[in-house]
GROMACS .gro file of C-alpha atoms in nm:
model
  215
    1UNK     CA    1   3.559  11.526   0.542
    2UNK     CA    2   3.402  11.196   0.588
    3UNK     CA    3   3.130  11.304   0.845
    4UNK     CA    4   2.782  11.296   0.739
    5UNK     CA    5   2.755  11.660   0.757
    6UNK     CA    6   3.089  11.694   0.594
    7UNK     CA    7   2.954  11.515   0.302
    8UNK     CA    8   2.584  11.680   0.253
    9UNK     CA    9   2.775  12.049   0.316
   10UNK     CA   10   2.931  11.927   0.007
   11UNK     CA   11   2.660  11.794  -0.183
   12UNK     CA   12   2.479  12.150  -0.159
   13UNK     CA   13   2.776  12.327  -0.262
   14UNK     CA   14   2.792  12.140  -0.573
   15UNK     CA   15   2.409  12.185  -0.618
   16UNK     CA   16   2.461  12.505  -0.610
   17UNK     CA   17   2.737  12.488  -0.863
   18UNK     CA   18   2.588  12.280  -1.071
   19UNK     CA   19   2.218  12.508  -1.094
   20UNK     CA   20   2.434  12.796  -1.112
   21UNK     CA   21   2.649  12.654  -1.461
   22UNK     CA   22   2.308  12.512  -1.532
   23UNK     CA   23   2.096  12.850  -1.513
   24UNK     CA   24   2.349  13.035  -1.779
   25UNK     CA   25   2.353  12.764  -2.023
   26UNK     CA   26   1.981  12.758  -2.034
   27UNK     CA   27   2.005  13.133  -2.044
   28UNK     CA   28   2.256  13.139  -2.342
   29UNK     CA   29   2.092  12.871  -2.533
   30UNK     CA   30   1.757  13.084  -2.510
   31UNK     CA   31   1.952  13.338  -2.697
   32UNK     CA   32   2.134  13.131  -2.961
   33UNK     CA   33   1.869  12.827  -3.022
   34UNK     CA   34   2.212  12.587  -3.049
   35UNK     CA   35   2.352  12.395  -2.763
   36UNK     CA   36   2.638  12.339  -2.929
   37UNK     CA   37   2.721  12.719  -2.958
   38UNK     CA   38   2.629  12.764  -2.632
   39UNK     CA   39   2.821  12.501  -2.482
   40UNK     CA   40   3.155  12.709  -2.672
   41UNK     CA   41   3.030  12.998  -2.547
   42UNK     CA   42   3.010  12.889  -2.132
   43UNK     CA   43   3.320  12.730  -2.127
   44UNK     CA   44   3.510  13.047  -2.230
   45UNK     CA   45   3.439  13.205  -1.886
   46UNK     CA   46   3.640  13.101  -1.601
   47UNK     CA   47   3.313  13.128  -1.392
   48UNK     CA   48   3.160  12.867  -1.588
   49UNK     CA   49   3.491  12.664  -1.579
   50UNK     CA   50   3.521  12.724  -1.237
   51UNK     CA   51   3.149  12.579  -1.124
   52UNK     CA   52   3.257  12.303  -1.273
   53UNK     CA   53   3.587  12.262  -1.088
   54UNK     CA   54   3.377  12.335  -0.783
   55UNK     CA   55   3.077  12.089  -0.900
   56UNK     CA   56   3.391  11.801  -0.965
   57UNK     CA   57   3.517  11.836  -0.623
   58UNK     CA   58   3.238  11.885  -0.421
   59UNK     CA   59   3.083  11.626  -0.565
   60UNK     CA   60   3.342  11.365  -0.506
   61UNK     CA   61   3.374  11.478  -0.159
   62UNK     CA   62   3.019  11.414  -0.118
   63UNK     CA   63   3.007  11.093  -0.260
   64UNK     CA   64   3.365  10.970  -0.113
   65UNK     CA   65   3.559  10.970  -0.421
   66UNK     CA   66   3.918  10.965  -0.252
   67UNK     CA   67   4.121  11.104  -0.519
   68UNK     CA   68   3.892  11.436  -0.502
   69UNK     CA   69   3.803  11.474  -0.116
   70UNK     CA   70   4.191  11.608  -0.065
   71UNK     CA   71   4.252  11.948   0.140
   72UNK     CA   72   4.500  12.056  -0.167
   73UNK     CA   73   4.231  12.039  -0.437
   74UNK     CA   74   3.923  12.252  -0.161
   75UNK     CA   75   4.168  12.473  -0.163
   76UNK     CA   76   4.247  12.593  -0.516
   77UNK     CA   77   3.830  12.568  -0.566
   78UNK     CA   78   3.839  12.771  -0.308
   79UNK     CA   79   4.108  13.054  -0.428
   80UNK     CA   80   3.955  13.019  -0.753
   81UNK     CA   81   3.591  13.084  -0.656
   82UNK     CA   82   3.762  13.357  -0.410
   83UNK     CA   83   3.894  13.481  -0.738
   84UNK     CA   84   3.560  13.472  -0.918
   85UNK     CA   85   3.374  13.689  -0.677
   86UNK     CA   86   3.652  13.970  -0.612
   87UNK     CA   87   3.712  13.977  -1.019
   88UNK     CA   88   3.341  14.046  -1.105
   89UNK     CA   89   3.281  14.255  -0.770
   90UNK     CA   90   3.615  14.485  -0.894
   91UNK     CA   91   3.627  14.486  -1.262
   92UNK     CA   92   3.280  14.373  -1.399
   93UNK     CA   93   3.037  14.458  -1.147
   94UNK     CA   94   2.757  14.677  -1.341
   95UNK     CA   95   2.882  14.640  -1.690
   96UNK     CA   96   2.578  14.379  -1.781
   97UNK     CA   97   2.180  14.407  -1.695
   98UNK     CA   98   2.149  14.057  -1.592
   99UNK     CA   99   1.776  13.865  -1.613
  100UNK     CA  100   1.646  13.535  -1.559
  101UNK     CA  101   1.891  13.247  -1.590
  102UNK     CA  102   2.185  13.551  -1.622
  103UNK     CA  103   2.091  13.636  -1.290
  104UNK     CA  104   2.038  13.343  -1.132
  105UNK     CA  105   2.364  13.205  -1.220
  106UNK     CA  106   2.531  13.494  -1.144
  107UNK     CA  107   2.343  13.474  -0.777
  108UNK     CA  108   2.473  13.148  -0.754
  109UNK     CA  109   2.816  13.154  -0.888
  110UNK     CA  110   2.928  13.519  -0.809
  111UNK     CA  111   2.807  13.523  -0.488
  112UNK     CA  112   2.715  13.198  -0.313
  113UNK     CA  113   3.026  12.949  -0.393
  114UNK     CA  114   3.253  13.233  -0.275
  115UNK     CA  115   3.173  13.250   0.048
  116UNK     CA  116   2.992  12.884   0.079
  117UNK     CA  117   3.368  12.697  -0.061
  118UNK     CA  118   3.557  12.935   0.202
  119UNK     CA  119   3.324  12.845   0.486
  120UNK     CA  120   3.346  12.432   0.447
  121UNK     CA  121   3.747  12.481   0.379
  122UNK     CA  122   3.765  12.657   0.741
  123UNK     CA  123   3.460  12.445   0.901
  124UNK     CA  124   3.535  12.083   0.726
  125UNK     CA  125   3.890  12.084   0.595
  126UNK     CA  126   4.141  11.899   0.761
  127UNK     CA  127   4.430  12.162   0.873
  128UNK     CA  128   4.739  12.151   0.849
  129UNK     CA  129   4.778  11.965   0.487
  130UNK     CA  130   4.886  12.243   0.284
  131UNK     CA  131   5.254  12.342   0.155
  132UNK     CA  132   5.383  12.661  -0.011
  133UNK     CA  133   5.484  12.361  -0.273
  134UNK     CA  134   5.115  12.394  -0.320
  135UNK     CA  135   5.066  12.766  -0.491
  136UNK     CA  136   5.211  12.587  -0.797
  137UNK     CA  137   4.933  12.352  -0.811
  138UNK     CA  138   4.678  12.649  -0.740
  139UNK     CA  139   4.846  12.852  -1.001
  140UNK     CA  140   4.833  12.615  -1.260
  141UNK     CA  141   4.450  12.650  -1.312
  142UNK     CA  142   4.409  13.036  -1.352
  143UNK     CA  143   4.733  13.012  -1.591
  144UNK     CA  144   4.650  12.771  -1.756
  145UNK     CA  145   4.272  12.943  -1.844
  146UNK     CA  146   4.481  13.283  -1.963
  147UNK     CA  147   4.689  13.097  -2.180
  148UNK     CA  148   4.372  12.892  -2.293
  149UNK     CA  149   4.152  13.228  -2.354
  150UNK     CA  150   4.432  13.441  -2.524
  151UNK     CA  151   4.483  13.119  -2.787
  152UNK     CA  152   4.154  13.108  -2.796
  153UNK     CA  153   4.099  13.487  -2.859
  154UNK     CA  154   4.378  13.479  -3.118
  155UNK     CA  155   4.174  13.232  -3.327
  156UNK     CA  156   3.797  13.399  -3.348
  157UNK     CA  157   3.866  13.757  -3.191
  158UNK     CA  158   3.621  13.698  -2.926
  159UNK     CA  159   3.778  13.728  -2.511
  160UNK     CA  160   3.543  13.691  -2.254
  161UNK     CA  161   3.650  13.960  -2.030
  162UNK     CA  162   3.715  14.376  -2.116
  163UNK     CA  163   4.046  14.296  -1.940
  164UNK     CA  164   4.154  14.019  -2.126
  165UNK     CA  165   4.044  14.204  -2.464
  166UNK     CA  166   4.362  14.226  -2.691
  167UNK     CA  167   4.195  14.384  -2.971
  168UNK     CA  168   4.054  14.648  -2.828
  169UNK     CA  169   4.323  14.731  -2.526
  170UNK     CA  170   4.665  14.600  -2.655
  171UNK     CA  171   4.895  14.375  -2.503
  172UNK     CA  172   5.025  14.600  -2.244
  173UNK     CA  173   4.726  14.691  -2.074
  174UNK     CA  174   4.592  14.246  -2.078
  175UNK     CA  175   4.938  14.194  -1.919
  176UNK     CA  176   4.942  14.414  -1.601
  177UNK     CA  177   4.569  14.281  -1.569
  178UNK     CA  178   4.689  13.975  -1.540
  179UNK     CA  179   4.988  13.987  -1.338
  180UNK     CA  180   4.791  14.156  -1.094
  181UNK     CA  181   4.573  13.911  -1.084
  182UNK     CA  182   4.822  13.644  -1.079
  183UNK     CA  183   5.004  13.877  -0.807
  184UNK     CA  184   4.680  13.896  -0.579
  185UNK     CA  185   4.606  13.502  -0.664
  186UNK     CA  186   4.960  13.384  -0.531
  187UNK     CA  187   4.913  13.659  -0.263
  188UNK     CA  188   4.628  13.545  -0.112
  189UNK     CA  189   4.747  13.141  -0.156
  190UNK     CA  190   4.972  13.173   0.055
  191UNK     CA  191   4.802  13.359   0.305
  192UNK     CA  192   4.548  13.073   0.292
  193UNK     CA  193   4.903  12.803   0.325
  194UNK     CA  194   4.993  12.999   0.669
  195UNK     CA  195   4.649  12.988   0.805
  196UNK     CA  196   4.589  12.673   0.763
  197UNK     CA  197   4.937  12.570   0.934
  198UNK     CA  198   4.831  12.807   1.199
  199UNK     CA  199   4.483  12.696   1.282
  200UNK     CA  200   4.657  12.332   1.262
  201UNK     CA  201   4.899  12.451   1.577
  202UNK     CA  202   4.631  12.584   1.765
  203UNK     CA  203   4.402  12.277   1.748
  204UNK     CA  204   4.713  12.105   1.870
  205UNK     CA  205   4.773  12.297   2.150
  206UNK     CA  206   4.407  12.282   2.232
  207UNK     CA  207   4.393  11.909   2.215
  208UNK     CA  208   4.714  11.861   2.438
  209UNK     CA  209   4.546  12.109   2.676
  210UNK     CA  210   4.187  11.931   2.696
  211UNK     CA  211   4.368  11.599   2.662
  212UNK     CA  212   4.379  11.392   3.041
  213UNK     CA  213   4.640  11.430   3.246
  214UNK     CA  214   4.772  11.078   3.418
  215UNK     CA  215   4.906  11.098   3.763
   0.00000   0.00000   0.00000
């Protein structure tokens, strides 16, 4: 990830991020006149949080920041942002009328990181890095946001998502939501573990097949 390419791939990813978080705090703030209320209000959505995870990274890998430019940390943006786009395509698609910034954002962070992150991992990404050890690691964000939102929730009534909604569907209903989602998160983690040890063997065998042979 240290390639010139590598490094401005990055630098428009977290661009993107970055206008996208950007776009729906300037919406928000339009509607509530306060930044501070509308700084509480971005950071309950795991979109929001997640653009900023995706900004963090991206950005270090763009401006070689060692402790950030590692294949373990691309890879949970990447399940997360994964996670962004199939949540709002499955459960929220059409609930809101989205305008301006809303939209924009939505563009942005719905649409473009989730297939832009996915594309650098496979294009940029050093192979062969990753370790089932790892699904802890990529776990730990989405868990820790539930536990964050439901505390959260508990304290001014207010969850971000219908599915997460307490009040209004009962505990039952937020748990199989989210153990679902966990389910399909760890699911598709490792998934993303195998193929990267198995695009790691084939580049192997490729190189030791294109490598010189001495008489």
């Amino acid at each position: 990830m240290e390639s010139r390419s590598a490094r401005l791939a990055a630098a428009l990813i977290a661009l993107c991020a970055v206008i996208g978080v950007g776009f729906g705090f300037s919406a928000v703030f339009g509607r509530t006149g306060s930044v501070p209320l509308a700084a509480w209000i971005m950071v309950t959505y795991f979109t929001n949080l997640t653009g900023l995870l995706v900004f963090v990274v991206f950005g270090g890998i763009a401006l070689r920041v060692p402790a950030l430019a590692q294949p373990r940390l691309v890879a949970m943006a990447l399940l997360a942002t994964l996670l962004v786009g199939l949540v709002q395509r499955l459960l929220l698609y059409g609930l809101r009328t989205l305008r301006g910034g809303d939209l924009i954002g939505d563009i942005l962070l719905h649409q473009a990181l989730p297939v832009l992150v996915p594309l650098f991992w496979l294009v940029f990404v050093p192979k062969g890095r990753l370790a089932l050890r790892d699904l802890a690691l990529f776990a730990s964000y989405p868990l820790a946001y539930l536990a964050y939102t439901l505390v959260r929730g508990a304290y001014d009534a207010r969850y971000p998502y219908p599915f997460l909604d307490v009040g209004k569907i009962g505990w039952g209903p937020v748990a199989t939501y989210a153990g679902a989602i966990a389910a399909a998160f760890l699911g598709v983690g490792w998934v993303l573990v195998r193929l990267d040890h198995r695009i790691a063997r084939r580049r192997a065998v490729g190189g030791d097949a294109a490598s010189p042979r001495t008489p």
